[in-house]
mmCIF file of C-alpha atoms in Angstrom:
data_model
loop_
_atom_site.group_PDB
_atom_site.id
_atom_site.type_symbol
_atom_site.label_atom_id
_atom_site.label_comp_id
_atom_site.label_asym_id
_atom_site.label_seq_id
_atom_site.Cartn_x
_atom_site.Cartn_y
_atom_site.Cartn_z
ATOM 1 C CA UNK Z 24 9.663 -13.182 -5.053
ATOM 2 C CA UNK Z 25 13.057 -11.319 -4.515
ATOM 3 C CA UNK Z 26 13.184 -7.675 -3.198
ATOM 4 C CA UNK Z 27 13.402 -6.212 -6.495
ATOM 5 C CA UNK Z 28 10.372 -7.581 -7.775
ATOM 6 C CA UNK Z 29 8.342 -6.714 -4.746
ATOM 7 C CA UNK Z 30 9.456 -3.056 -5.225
ATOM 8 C CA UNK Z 31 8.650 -3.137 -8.581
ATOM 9 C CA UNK Z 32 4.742 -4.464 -8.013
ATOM 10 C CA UNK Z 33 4.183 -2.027 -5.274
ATOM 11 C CA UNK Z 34 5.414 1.109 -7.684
ATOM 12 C CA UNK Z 35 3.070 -0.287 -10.410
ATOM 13 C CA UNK Z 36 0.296 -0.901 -8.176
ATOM 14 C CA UNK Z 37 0.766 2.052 -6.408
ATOM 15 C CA UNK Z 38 1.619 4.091 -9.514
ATOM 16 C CA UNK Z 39 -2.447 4.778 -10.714
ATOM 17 C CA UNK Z 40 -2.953 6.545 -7.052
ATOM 18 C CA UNK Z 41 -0.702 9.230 -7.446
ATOM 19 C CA UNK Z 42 3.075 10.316 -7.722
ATOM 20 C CA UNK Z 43 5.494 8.197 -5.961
ATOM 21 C CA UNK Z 44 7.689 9.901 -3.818
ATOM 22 C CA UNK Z 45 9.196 6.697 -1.923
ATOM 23 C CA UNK Z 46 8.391 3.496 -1.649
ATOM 24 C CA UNK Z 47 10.415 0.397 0.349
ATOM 25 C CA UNK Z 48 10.296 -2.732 2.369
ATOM 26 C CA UNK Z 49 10.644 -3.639 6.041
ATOM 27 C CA UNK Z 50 13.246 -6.213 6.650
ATOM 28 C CA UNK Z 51 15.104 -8.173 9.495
ATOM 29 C CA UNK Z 52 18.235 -5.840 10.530
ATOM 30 C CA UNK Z 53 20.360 -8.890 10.687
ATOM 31 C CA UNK Z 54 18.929 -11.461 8.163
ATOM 32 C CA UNK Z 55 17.529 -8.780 5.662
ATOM 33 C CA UNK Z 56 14.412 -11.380 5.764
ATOM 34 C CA UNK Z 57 11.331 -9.394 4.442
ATOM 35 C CA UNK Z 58 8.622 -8.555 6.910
ATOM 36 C CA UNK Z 59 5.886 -8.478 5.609
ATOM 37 C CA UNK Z 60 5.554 -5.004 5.535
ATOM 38 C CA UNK Z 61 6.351 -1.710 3.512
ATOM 39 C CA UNK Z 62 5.533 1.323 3.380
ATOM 40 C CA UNK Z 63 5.210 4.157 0.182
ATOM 41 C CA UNK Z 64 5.083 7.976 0.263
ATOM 42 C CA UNK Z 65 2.479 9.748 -2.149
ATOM 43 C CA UNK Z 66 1.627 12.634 -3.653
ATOM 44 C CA UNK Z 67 -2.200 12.206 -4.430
ATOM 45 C CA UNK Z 68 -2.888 15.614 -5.085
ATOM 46 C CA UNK Z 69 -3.748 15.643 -9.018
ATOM 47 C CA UNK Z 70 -2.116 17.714 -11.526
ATOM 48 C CA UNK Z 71 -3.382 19.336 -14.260
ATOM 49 C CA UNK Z 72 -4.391 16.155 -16.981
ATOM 50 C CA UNK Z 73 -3.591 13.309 -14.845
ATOM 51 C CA UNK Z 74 -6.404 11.327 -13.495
ATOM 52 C CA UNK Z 75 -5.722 9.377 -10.498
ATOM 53 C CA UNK Z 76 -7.575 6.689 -8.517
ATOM 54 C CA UNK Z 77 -8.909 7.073 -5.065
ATOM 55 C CA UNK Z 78 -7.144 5.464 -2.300
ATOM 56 C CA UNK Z 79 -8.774 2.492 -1.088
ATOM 57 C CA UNK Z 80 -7.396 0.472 2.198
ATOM 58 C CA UNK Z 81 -6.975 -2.569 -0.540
ATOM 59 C CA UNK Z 82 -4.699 -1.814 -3.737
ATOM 60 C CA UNK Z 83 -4.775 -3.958 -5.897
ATOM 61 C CA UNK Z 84 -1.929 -6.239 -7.026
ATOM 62 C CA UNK Z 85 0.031 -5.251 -10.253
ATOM 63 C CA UNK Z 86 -4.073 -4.758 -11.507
ATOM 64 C CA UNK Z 87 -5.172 -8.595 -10.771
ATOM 65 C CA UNK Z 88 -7.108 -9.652 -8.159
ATOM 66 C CA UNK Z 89 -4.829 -9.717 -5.533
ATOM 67 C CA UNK Z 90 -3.603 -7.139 -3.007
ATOM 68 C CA UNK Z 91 -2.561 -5.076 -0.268
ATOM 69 C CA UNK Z 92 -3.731 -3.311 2.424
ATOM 70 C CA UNK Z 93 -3.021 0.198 2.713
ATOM 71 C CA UNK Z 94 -2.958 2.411 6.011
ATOM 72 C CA UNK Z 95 -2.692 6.323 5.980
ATOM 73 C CA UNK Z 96 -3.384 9.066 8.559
ATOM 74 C CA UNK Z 97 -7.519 10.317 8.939
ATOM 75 C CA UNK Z 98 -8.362 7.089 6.858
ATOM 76 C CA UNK Z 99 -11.989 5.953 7.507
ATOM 77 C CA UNK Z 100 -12.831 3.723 10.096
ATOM 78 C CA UNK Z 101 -11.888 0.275 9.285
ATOM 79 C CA UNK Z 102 -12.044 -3.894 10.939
ATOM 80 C CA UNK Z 103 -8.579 -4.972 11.690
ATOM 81 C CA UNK Z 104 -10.335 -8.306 11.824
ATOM 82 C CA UNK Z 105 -12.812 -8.548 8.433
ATOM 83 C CA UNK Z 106 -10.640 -5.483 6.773
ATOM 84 C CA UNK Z 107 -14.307 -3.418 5.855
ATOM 85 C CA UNK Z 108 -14.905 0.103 6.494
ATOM 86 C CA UNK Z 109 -17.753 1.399 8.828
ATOM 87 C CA UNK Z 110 -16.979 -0.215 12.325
ATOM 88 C CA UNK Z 111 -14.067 -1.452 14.206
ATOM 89 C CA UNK Z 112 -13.489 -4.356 15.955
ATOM 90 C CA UNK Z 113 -11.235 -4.632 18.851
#
């Protein structure tokens, strides 16, 4: 999947969770190689009419059943290891 498209499927599977503000990749200074890691900017305060989903650490995929893990600050405790809430191993 080229950079484009990976843009693309994180503003459409980020898109139900609120207004996107910005949204990019990580990549290799030198190469440009992607890193396996991005990062997005939201505004998940509703407005009036729009109905938004919560934030979850896993967001779905382009709505199919895979995804990505999502990181913000004063998110519940999660595993780093098994990726569930409610404990923390280190």
């Amino acid at each position: 999947m080229d950079i484009p498209e990976l843009l693309h499927g994180m503003r459409q599977s980020l898109q139900p969770i609120g207004h996107i503000l910005d949204v990019g990749l990580c990549r290799e200074p030198k190469t440009q190689s992607y890193m396996g890691t991005g990062y997005a900017i939201l505004d998940i305060d509703p407005q009036q009419g729009q109905d938004i989903s919560p934030l979850t650490h896993l967001i779905p995929w382009m709505n199919t059943s895979d995804g990505f893990h999502a990181m913000w600050n004063d998110m519940p405790t999660w595993c780093r290891y098994c990726h569930e809430y409610g404990h923390d191993r280190k």
